[in-house]
Amino acid sequence: MKFSQLLLLGLLAMWTFVASAAAEIPAAKAPTRCGNIDVPYPFGLDPQCAIHGDFVLNCSTVGRDTKLFLYNMEVIKVSVPDGKVWVKTLIACQCYNQTTNSLSIFNVWMSLPSTYALSADDNKVIVIGWPSSGPALDKQNAPKNGSCSGAGCCQADLPKGVRQYDSFFQEGYNTSQIWRTSPCNYITVMETAAFNFSTTYLTSTVFYDMTTHGNRLCWNGG
Ligand SMILES: *[C@@H]1O[C@H](CO)[C@@H](O)[C@H](O)[C@H]1NC(C)=O
Ligand SMILES: *[C@@H]1O[C@H](CO)[C@@H](O)[C@H](O)[C@H]1NC(C)=O
Ligand SMILES: *[C@@H]1O[C@H](CO)[C@@H](O)[C@H](O)[C@H]1NC(C)=O
Ligand SMILES: *[C@@H]1O[C@H](CO)[C@@H](O)[C@H](O)[C@H]1NC(C)=O
Ligand SMILES: *[C@@H]1O[C@H](CO)[C@@H](O)[C@H](O)[C@H]1NC(C)=O
C-alpha cells in the first residue's frame, strides 16, 4: 500500500488574488514543473511568476530526488481548481526506549501564513496508542482494523480556519507496563482519506516508518 503523510491546505485568499491580477500574468515562461509535480499559476518557482509571496514554491534537489517545498514543508500535489495543496507533515511521537528504559519524545508545532489554512473537510486529528493504564483488553474494546473510534486509535474533527497547532505528550506518561505490546504513541493531523487504521500500528513502528520517509525522530531501541 502506498501511504503518504498528507495534509491539505485550503488556499483561502487565492481566488480574489487571481481575479484581481488576471491581466498581469507574466509573459515570460518560467518553469512550471518540479520533478514530476506541476506548478500551475498562481504558484510559481520564482517570485516574478507567482501571484504573491506565499505562492512561491521552492524546487530543490535533496539527495537524488527533486522535491518541491512550501516554506519547509514538502509539497506532493497542487490543485488550483480545488484550491488545495498537499504537503507532508511531521508526526509527534513518543516511543519507549528499551535500552535506556526511557521515553523518546518528539513534539510537533506547526504554523501557516494567513494565505493558508488546514482543510477542515479533509483532515482529522489522529491519535494512535494506548493510555498507560487503560481499560482491559476485552473483545468489545479491542482495536479493529479499519476503525479509528476509541480503541488504540482516536480521531477528532478540526475546526475551520486552523493555521497553527501544537501536538505534545503529557509529561510523566509512563509506558513501562505496556511498551512490549505498544512501543509508540503518535499524534498527527492528516488527510482522512489517506488513513486506514491497522492494529499493526500499535504493535510495531510500521505507521511511523511508512510515513516518515527516513527521518526517524523517535526510536524504541529496536
Ligand atoms: C528550499 O527549500 C530547502 C528545503 O527546505 C531549503 O534547504 C532551501 O534553502 C530552500 N531554498 C530557497 C531558495 O528558499
Ligand atoms: C489487521 O491486519 C493486519 C494485516 O494487515 C493483521 O496482521 C492483523 O492481525 C489484523 N488485526 C486484527 C485484529 O485482525
Ligand atoms: C481498511 O483496511 C481494512 C483491512 O485492514 C480493509 O478491510 C478496509 O477495506 C480498508 N478500508 C479502506 C477505506 O481502505
Ligand atoms: C514507571 O512505572 C514503573 C512501574 O509501573 C516504575 O517502576 C518506574 O519507576 C516508573 N518510571 C517513571 C519514570 O516514573
Ligand atoms: C534509544 O536507545 C538507542 C540504543 O539502543 C540509542 O541509540 C538511541 O539514541 C536512544 N534514543 C534516544 C532518543 O535517546
PDB file of N, CA, C and O in Angstrom, residues 86-122:
ATOM      1  N   TRP A  86      -1.220  19.732  -1.113  1.00  0.00           N
ATOM      2  CA  TRP A  86      -0.971  18.593  -0.217  1.00  0.00           C
ATOM      3  C   TRP A  86       0.497  18.643   0.209  1.00  0.00           C
ATOM      4  O   TRP A  86       1.376  18.721  -0.647  1.00  0.00           O
ATOM      5  N   VAL A  87       0.725  18.585   1.499  1.00  0.00           N
ATOM      6  CA  VAL A  87       2.114  18.600   1.980  1.00  0.00           C
ATOM      7  C   VAL A  87       2.339  17.461   2.970  1.00  0.00           C
ATOM      8  O   VAL A  87       1.387  16.938   3.558  1.00  0.00           O
ATOM      9  N   LYS A  88       3.598  17.110   3.145  1.00  0.00           N
ATOM     10  CA  LYS A  88       3.949  16.134   4.175  1.00  0.00           C
ATOM     11  C   LYS A  88       4.145  16.874   5.490  1.00  0.00           C
ATOM     12  O   LYS A  88       4.688  17.975   5.497  1.00  0.00           O
ATOM     13  N   THR A  89       3.716  16.252   6.550  1.00  0.00           N
ATOM     14  CA  THR A  89       3.922  16.884   7.857  1.00  0.00           C
ATOM     15  C   THR A  89       4.600  15.908   8.805  1.00  0.00           C
ATOM     16  O   THR A  89       4.657  14.711   8.559  1.00  0.00           O
ATOM     17  N   LEU A  90       5.068  16.432   9.881  1.00  0.00           N
ATOM     18  CA  LEU A  90       5.724  15.609  10.889  1.00  0.00           C
ATOM     19  C   LEU A  90       4.688  14.963  11.802  1.00  0.00           C
ATOM     20  O   LEU A  90       3.597  15.490  11.991  1.00  0.00           O
ATOM     21  N   ILE A  91       5.063  13.843  12.356  1.00  0.00           N
ATOM     22  CA  ILE A  91       4.207  13.140  13.311  1.00  0.00           C
ATOM     23  C   ILE A  91       4.836  13.308  14.690  1.00  0.00           C
ATOM     24  O   ILE A  91       6.033  13.075  14.844  1.00  0.00           O
ATOM     25  N   ALA A  92       4.036  13.723  15.645  1.00  0.00           N
ATOM     26  CA  ALA A  92       4.538  13.755  17.020  1.00  0.00           C
ATOM     27  C   ALA A  92       4.571  12.314  17.524  1.00  0.00           C
ATOM     28  O   ALA A  92       3.623  11.552  17.296  1.00  0.00           O
ATOM     29  N   CYS A  93       5.654  11.930  18.172  1.00  0.00           N
ATOM     30  CA  CYS A  93       5.764  10.538  18.594  1.00  0.00           C
ATOM     31  C   CYS A  93       6.397  10.442  19.967  1.00  0.00           C
ATOM     32  O   CYS A  93       7.113  11.346  20.405  1.00  0.00           O
ATOM     33  N   GLN A  94       6.093   9.324  20.579  1.00  0.00           N
ATOM     34  CA  GLN A  94       6.617   9.031  21.902  1.00  0.00           C
ATOM     35  C   GLN A  94       6.868   7.522  21.899  1.00  0.00           C
ATOM     36  O   GLN A  94       5.924   6.748  21.773  1.00  0.00           O
ATOM     37  N   CYS A  95       8.123   7.137  21.976  1.00  0.00           N
ATOM     38  CA  CYS A  95       8.438   5.705  21.939  1.00  0.00           C
ATOM     39  C   CYS A  95       9.239   5.319  23.170  1.00  0.00           C
ATOM     40  O   CYS A  95      10.086   6.078  23.629  1.00  0.00           O
ATOM     41  N   TYR A  96       8.975   4.150  23.638  1.00  0.00           N
ATOM     42  CA  TYR A  96       9.714   3.633  24.792  1.00  0.00           C
ATOM     43  C   TYR A  96      11.061   3.114  24.319  1.00  0.00           C
ATOM     44  O   TYR A  96      11.129   2.323  23.382  1.00  0.00           O
ATOM     45  N   ASN A  97      12.139   3.580  24.928  1.00  0.00           N
ATOM     46  CA  ASN A  97      13.473   3.131  24.550  1.00  0.00           C
ATOM     47  C   ASN A  97      13.895   2.000  25.480  1.00  0.00           C
ATOM     48  O   ASN A  97      14.188   2.213  26.643  1.00  0.00           O
ATOM     49  N   GLN A  98      13.912   0.797  24.907  1.00  0.00           N
ATOM     50  CA  GLN A  98      14.214  -0.400  25.693  1.00  0.00           C
ATOM     51  C   GLN A  98      15.599  -0.368  26.297  1.00  0.00           C
ATOM     52  O   GLN A  98      15.839  -0.928  27.361  1.00  0.00           O
ATOM     53  N   THR A  99      16.530   0.244  25.567  1.00  0.00           N
ATOM     54  CA  THR A  99      17.922   0.249  26.016  1.00  0.00           C
ATOM     55  C   THR A  99      18.092   1.154  27.225  1.00  0.00           C
ATOM     56  O   THR A  99      18.761   0.806  28.196  1.00  0.00           O
ATOM     57  N   THR A 100      17.469   2.310  27.128  1.00  0.00           N
ATOM     58  CA  THR A 100      17.663   3.293  28.193  1.00  0.00           C
ATOM     59  C   THR A 100      16.526   3.271  29.210  1.00  0.00           C
ATOM     60  O   THR A 100      16.572   4.015  30.188  1.00  0.00           O
ATOM     61  N   ASN A 101      15.511   2.461  28.959  1.00  0.00           N
ATOM     62  CA  ASN A 101      14.322   2.430  29.811  1.00  0.00           C
ATOM     63  C   ASN A 101      13.711   3.813  29.979  1.00  0.00           C
ATOM     64  O   ASN A 101      13.264   4.186  31.057  1.00  0.00           O
ATOM     65  N   SER A 102      13.743   4.569  28.912  1.00  0.00           N
ATOM     66  CA  SER A 102      13.147   5.908  28.992  1.00  0.00           C
ATOM     67  C   SER A 102      12.354   6.161  27.707  1.00  0.00           C
ATOM     68  O   SER A 102      12.398   5.372  26.765  1.00  0.00           O
ATOM     69  N   LEU A 103      11.626   7.265  27.699  1.00  0.00           N
ATOM     70  CA  LEU A 103      10.822   7.591  26.528  1.00  0.00           C
ATOM     71  C   LEU A 103      11.554   8.566  25.615  1.00  0.00           C
ATOM     72  O   LEU A 103      12.140   9.538  26.092  1.00  0.00           O
ATOM     73  N   SER A 104      11.508   8.297  24.305  1.00  0.00           N
ATOM     74  CA  SER A 104      11.924   9.293  23.315  1.00  0.00           C
ATOM     75  C   SER A 104      10.666  10.059  22.959  1.00  0.00           C
ATOM     76  O   SER A 104       9.673   9.454  22.559  1.00  0.00           O
ATOM     77  N   ILE A 105      10.719  11.373  23.078  1.00  0.00           N
ATOM     78  CA  ILE A 105       9.529  12.167  22.776  1.00  0.00           C
ATOM     79  C   ILE A 105       9.876  13.205  21.732  1.00  0.00           C
ATOM     80  O   ILE A 105      10.897  13.873  21.832  1.00  0.00           O
ATOM     81  N   PHE A 106       9.034  13.303  20.715  1.00  0.00           N
ATOM     82  CA  PHE A 106       9.222  14.333  19.695  1.00  0.00           C
ATOM     83  C   PHE A 106       7.884  15.045  19.521  1.00  0.00           C
ATOM     84  O   PHE A 106       6.913  14.467  19.046  1.00  0.00           O
ATOM     85  N   ASN A 107       7.815  16.273  19.954  1.00  0.00           N
ATOM     86  CA  ASN A 107       6.586  17.055  19.832  1.00  0.00           C
ATOM     87  C   ASN A 107       6.631  17.872  18.552  1.00  0.00           C
ATOM     88  O   ASN A 107       7.701  18.171  18.040  1.00  0.00           O
ATOM     89  N   VAL A 108       5.467  18.238  18.020  1.00  0.00           N
ATOM     90  CA  VAL A 108       5.402  18.942  16.738  1.00  0.00           C
ATOM     91  C   VAL A 108       4.606  20.231  16.882  1.00  0.00           C
ATOM     92  O   VAL A 108       3.538  20.243  17.498  1.00  0.00           O
ATOM     93  N   TRP A 109       5.146  21.266  16.304  1.00  0.00           N
ATOM     94  CA  TRP A 109       4.466  22.556  16.280  1.00  0.00           C
ATOM     95  C   TRP A 109       4.412  23.011  14.830  1.00  0.00           C
ATOM     96  O   TRP A 109       5.376  22.879  14.099  1.00  0.00           O
ATOM     97  N   MET A 110       3.272  23.491  14.386  1.00  0.00           N
ATOM     98  CA  MET A 110       3.159  23.927  13.004  1.00  0.00           C
ATOM     99  C   MET A 110       2.416  25.241  12.916  1.00  0.00           C
ATOM    100  O   MET A 110       1.444  25.464  13.639  1.00  0.00           O
ATOM    101  N   SER A 111       2.854  26.098  12.010  1.00  0.00           N
ATOM    102  CA  SER A 111       2.207  27.392  11.843  1.00  0.00           C
ATOM    103  C   SER A 111       2.235  27.775  10.366  1.00  0.00           C
ATOM    104  O   SER A 111       3.263  27.654   9.721  1.00  0.00           O
ATOM    105  N   LEU A 112       1.090  28.207   9.842  1.00  0.00           N
ATOM    106  CA  LEU A 112       0.977  28.551   8.421  1.00  0.00           C
ATOM    107  C   LEU A 112       0.766  30.057   8.255  1.00  0.00           C
ATOM    108  O   LEU A 112       0.151  30.689   9.111  1.00  0.00           O
ATOM    109  N   PRO A 113       1.219  30.612   7.126  1.00  0.00           N
ATOM    110  CA  PRO A 113       0.923  32.023   6.870  1.00  0.00           C
ATOM    111  C   PRO A 113      -0.584  32.209   6.594  1.00  0.00           C
ATOM    112  O   PRO A 113      -1.275  31.236   6.291  1.00  0.00           O
ATOM    113  N   SER A 114      -1.054  33.443   6.651  1.00  0.00           N
ATOM    114  CA  SER A 114      -2.508  33.671   6.626  1.00  0.00           C
ATOM    115  C   SER A 114      -3.171  33.322   5.299  1.00  0.00           C
ATOM    116  O   SER A 114      -4.388  33.214   5.219  1.00  0.00           O
ATOM    117  N   THR A 115      -2.394  33.112   4.245  1.00  0.00           N
ATOM    118  CA  THR A 115      -2.967  32.703   2.957  1.00  0.00           C
ATOM    119  C   THR A 115      -3.554  31.286   3.033  1.00  0.00           C
ATOM    120  O   THR A 115      -4.414  30.929   2.244  1.00  0.00           O
ATOM    121  N   TYR A 116      -3.052  30.493   3.955  1.00  0.00           N
ATOM    122  CA  TYR A 116      -3.434  29.079   4.022  1.00  0.00           C
ATOM    123  C   TYR A 116      -4.158  28.755   5.324  1.00  0.00           C
ATOM    124  O   TYR A 116      -4.003  29.461   6.318  1.00  0.00           O
ATOM    125  N   ALA A 117      -4.918  27.660   5.265  1.00  0.00           N
ATOM    126  CA  ALA A 117      -5.485  27.108   6.498  1.00  0.00           C
ATOM    127  C   ALA A 117      -5.570  25.606   6.307  1.00  0.00           C
ATOM    128  O   ALA A 117      -5.605  25.114   5.175  1.00  0.00           O
ATOM    129  N   LEU A 118      -5.612  24.871   7.388  1.00  0.00           N
ATOM    130  CA  LEU A 118      -5.793  23.430   7.277  1.00  0.00           C
ATOM    131  C   LEU A 118      -7.213  23.175   6.790  1.00  0.00           C
ATOM    132  O   LEU A 118      -8.157  23.795   7.276  1.00  0.00           O
ATOM    133  N   SER A 119      -7.384  22.278   5.861  1.00  0.00           N
ATOM    134  CA  SER A 119      -8.718  21.980   5.366  1.00  0.00           C
ATOM    135  C   SER A 119      -9.472  21.150   6.400  1.00  0.00           C
ATOM    136  O   SER A 119      -9.125  19.997   6.657  1.00  0.00           O
ATOM    137  N   ALA A 120     -10.497  21.753   6.972  1.00  0.00           N
ATOM    138  CA  ALA A 120     -11.283  21.052   7.997  1.00  0.00           C
ATOM    139  C   ALA A 120     -12.096  19.919   7.376  1.00  0.00           C
ATOM    140  O   ALA A 120     -12.423  18.939   8.043  1.00  0.00           O
ATOM    141  N   ASP A 121     -12.411  20.025   6.081  1.00  0.00           N
ATOM    142  CA  ASP A 121     -13.200  18.980   5.418  1.00  0.00           C
ATOM    143  C   ASP A 121     -12.374  17.717   5.154  1.00  0.00           C
ATOM    144  O   ASP A 121     -12.930  16.633   5.036  1.00  0.00           O
ATOM    145  N   ASP A 122     -11.095  17.872   4.984  1.00  0.00           N
ATOM    146  CA  ASP A 122     -10.275  16.750   4.527  1.00  0.00           C
ATOM    147  C   ASP A 122      -9.391  16.121   5.604  1.00  0.00           C
ATOM    148  O   ASP A 122      -8.948  14.993   5.443  1.00  0.00           O
TER     149      ASP A 122
END
